[in-house]
PDB file of C-alpha atoms in Angstrom:
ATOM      1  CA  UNK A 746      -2.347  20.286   3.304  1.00 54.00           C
ATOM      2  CA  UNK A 747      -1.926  24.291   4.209  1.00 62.00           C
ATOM      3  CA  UNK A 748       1.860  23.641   3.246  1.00 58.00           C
ATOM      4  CA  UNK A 749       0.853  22.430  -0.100  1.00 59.00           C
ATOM      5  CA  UNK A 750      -2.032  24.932  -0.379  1.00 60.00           C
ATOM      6  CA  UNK A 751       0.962  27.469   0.200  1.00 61.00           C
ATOM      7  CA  UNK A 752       2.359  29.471  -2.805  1.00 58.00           C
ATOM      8  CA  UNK A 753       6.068  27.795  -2.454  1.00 58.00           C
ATOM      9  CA  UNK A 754       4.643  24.382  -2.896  1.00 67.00           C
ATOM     10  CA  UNK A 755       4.268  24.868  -6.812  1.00 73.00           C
ATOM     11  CA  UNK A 756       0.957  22.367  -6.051  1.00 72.00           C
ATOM     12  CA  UNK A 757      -2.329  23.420  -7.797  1.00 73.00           C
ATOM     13  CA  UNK A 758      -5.576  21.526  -6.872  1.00 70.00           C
ATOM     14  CA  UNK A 759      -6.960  21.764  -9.888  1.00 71.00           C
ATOM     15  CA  UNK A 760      -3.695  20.022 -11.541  1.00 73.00           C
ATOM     16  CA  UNK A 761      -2.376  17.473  -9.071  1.00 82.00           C
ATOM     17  CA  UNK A 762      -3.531  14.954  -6.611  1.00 88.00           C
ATOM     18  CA  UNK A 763      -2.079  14.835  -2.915  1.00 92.00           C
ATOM     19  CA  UNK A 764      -2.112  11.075  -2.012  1.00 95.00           C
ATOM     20  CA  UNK A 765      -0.451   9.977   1.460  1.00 96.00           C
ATOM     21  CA  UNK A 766       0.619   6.532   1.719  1.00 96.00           C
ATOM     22  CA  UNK A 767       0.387   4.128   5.318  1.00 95.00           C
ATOM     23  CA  UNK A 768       0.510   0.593   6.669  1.00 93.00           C
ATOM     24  CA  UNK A 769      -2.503  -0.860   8.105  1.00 90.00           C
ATOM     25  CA  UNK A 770      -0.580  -3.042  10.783  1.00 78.00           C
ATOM     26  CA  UNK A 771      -2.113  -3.332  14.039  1.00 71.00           C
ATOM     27  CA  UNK A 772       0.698  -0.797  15.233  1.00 71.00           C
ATOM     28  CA  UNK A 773      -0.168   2.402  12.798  1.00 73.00           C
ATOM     29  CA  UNK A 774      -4.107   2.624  14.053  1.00 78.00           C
ATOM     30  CA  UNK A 775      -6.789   1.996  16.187  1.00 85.00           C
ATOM     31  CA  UNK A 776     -10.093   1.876  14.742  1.00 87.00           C
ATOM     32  CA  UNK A 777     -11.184   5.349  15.766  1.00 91.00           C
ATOM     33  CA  UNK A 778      -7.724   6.680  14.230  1.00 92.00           C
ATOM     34  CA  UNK A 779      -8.159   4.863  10.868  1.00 93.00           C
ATOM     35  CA  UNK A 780     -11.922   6.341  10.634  1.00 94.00           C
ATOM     36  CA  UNK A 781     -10.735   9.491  12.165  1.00 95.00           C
ATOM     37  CA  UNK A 782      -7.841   9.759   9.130  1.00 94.00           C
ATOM     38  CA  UNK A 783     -10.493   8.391   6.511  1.00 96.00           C
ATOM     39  CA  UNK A 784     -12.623  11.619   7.298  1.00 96.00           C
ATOM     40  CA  UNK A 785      -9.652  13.523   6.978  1.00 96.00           C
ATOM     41  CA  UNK A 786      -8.274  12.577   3.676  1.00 96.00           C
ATOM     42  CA  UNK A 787     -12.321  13.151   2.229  1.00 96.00           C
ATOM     43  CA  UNK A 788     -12.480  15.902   3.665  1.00 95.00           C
ATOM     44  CA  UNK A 789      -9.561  17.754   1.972  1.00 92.00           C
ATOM     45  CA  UNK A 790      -9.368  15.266  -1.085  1.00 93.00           C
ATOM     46  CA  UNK A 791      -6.468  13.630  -0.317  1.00 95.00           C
ATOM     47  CA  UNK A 792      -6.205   9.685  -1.601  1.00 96.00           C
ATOM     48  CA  UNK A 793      -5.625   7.666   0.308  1.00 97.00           C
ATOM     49  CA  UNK A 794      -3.141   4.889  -0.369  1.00 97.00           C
ATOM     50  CA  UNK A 795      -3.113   2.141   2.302  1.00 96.00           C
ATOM     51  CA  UNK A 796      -1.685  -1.312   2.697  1.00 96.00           C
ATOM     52  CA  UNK A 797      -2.743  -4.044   4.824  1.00 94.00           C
ATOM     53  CA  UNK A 798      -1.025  -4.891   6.930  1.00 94.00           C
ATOM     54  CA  UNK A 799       2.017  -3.340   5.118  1.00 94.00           C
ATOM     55  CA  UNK A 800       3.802  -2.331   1.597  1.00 95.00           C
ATOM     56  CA  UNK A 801       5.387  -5.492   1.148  1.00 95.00           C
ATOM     57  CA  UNK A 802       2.260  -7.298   0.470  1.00 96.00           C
ATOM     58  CA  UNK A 803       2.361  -4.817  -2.401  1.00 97.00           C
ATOM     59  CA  UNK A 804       6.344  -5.521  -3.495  1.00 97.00           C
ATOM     60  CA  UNK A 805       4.780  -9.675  -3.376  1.00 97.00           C
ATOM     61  CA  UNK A 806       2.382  -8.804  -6.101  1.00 97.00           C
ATOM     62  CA  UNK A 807       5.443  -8.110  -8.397  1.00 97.00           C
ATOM     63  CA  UNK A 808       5.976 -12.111  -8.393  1.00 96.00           C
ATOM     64  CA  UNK A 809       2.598 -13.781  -7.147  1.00 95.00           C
ATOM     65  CA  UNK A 810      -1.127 -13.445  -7.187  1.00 92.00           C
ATOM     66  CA  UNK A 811      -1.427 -16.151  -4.289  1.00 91.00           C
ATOM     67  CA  UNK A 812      -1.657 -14.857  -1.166  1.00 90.00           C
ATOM     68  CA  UNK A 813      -4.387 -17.194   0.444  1.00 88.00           C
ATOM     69  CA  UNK A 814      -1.694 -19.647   1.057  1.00 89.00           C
ATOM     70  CA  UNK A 815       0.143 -17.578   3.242  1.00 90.00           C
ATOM     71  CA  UNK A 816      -2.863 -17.804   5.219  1.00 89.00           C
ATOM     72  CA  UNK A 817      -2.334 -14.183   7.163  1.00 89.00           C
ATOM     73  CA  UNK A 818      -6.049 -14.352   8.839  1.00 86.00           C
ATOM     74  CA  UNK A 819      -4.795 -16.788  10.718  1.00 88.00           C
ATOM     75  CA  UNK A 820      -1.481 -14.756  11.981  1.00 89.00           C
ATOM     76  CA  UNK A 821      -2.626 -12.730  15.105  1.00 83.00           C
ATOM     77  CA  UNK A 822       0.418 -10.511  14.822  1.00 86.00           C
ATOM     78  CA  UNK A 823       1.105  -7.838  12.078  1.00 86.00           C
ATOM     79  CA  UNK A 824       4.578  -8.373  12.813  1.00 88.00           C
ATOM     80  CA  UNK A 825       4.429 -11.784  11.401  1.00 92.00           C
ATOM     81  CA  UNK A 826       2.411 -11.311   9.064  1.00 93.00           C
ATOM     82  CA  UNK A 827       5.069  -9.002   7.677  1.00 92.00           C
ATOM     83  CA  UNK A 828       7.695 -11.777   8.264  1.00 93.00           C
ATOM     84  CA  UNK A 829       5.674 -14.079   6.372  1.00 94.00           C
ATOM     85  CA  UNK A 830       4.995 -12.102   3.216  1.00 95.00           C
ATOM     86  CA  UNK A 831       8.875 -11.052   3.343  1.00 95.00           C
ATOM     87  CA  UNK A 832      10.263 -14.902   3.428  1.00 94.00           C
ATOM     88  CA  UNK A 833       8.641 -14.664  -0.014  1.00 94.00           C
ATOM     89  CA  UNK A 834       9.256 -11.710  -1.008  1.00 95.00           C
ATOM     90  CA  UNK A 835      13.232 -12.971  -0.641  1.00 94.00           C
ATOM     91  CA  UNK A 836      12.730 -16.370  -2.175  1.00 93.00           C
ATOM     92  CA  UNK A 837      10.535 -15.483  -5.293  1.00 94.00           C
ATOM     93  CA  UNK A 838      12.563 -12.237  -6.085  1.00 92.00           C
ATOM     94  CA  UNK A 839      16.086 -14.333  -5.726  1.00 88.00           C
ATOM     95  CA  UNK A 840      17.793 -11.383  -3.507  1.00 80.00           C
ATOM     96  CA  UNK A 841      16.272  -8.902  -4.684  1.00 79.00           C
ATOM     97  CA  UNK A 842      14.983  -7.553  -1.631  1.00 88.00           C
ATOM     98  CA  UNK A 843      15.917  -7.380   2.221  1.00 89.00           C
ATOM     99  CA  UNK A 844      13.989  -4.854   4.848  1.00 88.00           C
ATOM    100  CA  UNK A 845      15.046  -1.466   4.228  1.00 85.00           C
ATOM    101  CA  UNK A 846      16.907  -2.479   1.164  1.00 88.00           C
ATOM    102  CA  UNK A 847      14.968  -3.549  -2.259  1.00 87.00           C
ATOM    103  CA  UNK A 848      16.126  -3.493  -5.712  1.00 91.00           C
ATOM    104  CA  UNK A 849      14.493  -1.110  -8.197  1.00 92.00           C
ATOM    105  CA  UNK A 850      15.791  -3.213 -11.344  1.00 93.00           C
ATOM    106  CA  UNK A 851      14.297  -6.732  -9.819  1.00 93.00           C
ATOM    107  CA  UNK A 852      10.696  -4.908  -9.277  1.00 95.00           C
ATOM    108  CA  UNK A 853       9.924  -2.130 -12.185  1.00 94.00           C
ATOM    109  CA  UNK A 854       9.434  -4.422 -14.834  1.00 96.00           C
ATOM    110  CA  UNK A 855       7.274  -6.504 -13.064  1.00 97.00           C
ATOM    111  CA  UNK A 856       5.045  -3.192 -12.118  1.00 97.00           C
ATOM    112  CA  UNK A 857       2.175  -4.239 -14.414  1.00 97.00           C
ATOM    113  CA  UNK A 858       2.040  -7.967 -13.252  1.00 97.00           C
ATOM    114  CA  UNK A 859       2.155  -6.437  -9.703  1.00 97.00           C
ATOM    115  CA  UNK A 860      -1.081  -4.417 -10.093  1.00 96.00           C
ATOM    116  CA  UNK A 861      -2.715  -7.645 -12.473  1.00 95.00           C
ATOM    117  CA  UNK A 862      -2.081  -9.393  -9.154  1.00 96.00           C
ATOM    118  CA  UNK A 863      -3.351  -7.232  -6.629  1.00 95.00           C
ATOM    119  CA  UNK A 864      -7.154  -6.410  -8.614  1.00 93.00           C
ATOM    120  CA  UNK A 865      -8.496  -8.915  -5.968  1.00 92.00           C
ATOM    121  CA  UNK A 866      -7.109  -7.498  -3.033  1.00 89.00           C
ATOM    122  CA  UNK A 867      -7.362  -3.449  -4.680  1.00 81.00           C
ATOM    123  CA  UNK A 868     -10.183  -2.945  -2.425  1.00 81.00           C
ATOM    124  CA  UNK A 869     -11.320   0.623  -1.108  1.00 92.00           C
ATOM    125  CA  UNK A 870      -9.524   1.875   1.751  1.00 94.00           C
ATOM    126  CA  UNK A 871     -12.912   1.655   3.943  1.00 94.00           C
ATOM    127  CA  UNK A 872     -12.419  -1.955   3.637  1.00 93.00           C
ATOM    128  CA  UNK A 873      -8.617  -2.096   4.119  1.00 94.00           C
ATOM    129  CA  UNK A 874      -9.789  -1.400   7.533  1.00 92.00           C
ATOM    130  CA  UNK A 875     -10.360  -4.881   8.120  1.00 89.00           C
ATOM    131  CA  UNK A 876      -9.305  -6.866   5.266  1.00 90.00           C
ATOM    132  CA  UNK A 877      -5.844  -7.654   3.791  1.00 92.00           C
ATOM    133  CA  UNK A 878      -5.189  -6.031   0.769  1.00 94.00           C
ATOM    134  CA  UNK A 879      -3.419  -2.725  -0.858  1.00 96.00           C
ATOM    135  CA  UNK A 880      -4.543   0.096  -3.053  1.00 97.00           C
ATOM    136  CA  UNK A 881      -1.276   1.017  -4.192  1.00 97.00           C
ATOM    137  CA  UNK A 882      -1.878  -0.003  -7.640  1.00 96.00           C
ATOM    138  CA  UNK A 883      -4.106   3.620  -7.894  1.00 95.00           C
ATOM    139  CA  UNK A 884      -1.161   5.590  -6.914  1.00 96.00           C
ATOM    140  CA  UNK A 885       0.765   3.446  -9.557  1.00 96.00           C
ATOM    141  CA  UNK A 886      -1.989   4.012 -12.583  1.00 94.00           C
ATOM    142  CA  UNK A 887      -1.687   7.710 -11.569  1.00 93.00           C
ATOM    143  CA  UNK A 888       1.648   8.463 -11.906  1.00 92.00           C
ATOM    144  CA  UNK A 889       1.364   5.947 -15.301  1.00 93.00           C
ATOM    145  CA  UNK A 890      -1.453   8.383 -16.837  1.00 91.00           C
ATOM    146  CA  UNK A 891       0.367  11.499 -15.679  1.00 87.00           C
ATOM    147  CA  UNK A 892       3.516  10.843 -16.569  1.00 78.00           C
ATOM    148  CA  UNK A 893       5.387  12.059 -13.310  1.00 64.00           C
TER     149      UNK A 893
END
């Protein structure tokens, strides 16, 4: 924050918002991290934009609102979790997307279906804690009403 808060940065907090953007897997926090980082973020008004248990389950929102049959709860392991919501990812977006490698032109127009899709799991980032889900569709509408 101090670097943006610096006179280089060009950033104003009156004008613009500082968001930073994580994963919620079960490798990016422990508890006492997340709630440690939650204070943080309040504390100096940053949003927060978080993803449980990663971005992809955002990029799967561009092509389904369904994600109770992927049944995550019942995968112990973010990892494969991840794995999970990425097989679909690559069948419902037709090769539009490998790890590390995604196609802007298969996922922009679909940006508005993506955050119709994710209202039920928008939930606040207290409860991203625990629960599957994303937020990124706030970062999204900002940029949209700001035109940046």
């Amino acid at each position: 924050m101090e670097f943006l808060e610096s006179d280089s940065s060009g950033y104003s907090a009156a004008l613009d918002k500082a968001f930073l953007i994580s994963d919620r897997d079960s490798q990016s926090f422990k508890e006492e991290q997340y709630d440690e980082m939650l204070k943080n973020c309040e504390d100096k008004d940053i949003v927060w934009i978080v993803s449980n248990p990663s971005f992809q389950l955002w990029l799967l929102f561009h092509f389904t609102d369904d994600i109770e049959s992927l049944e995550l709860e019942k995968i112990s392991s973010s990892k494969k979790q991840i794995q999970e919501i990425e097989t679909h990812i690559k069948a419902l977006s037709k090769s539009g997307y490998t790890h590390g490698n995604l196609k802007p032109s298969v996922f922009k127009p679909l940006i508005e279906v993506a955050i119709k899709n994710s209202v039920p799991y928008c939930l606040s980032v207290k409860d991203l804690k625990e629960s599957i889900g994303t937020n990124f569709s706030e970062l999204v509408k900002y940029i949209q009403s700001t035109g940046r």
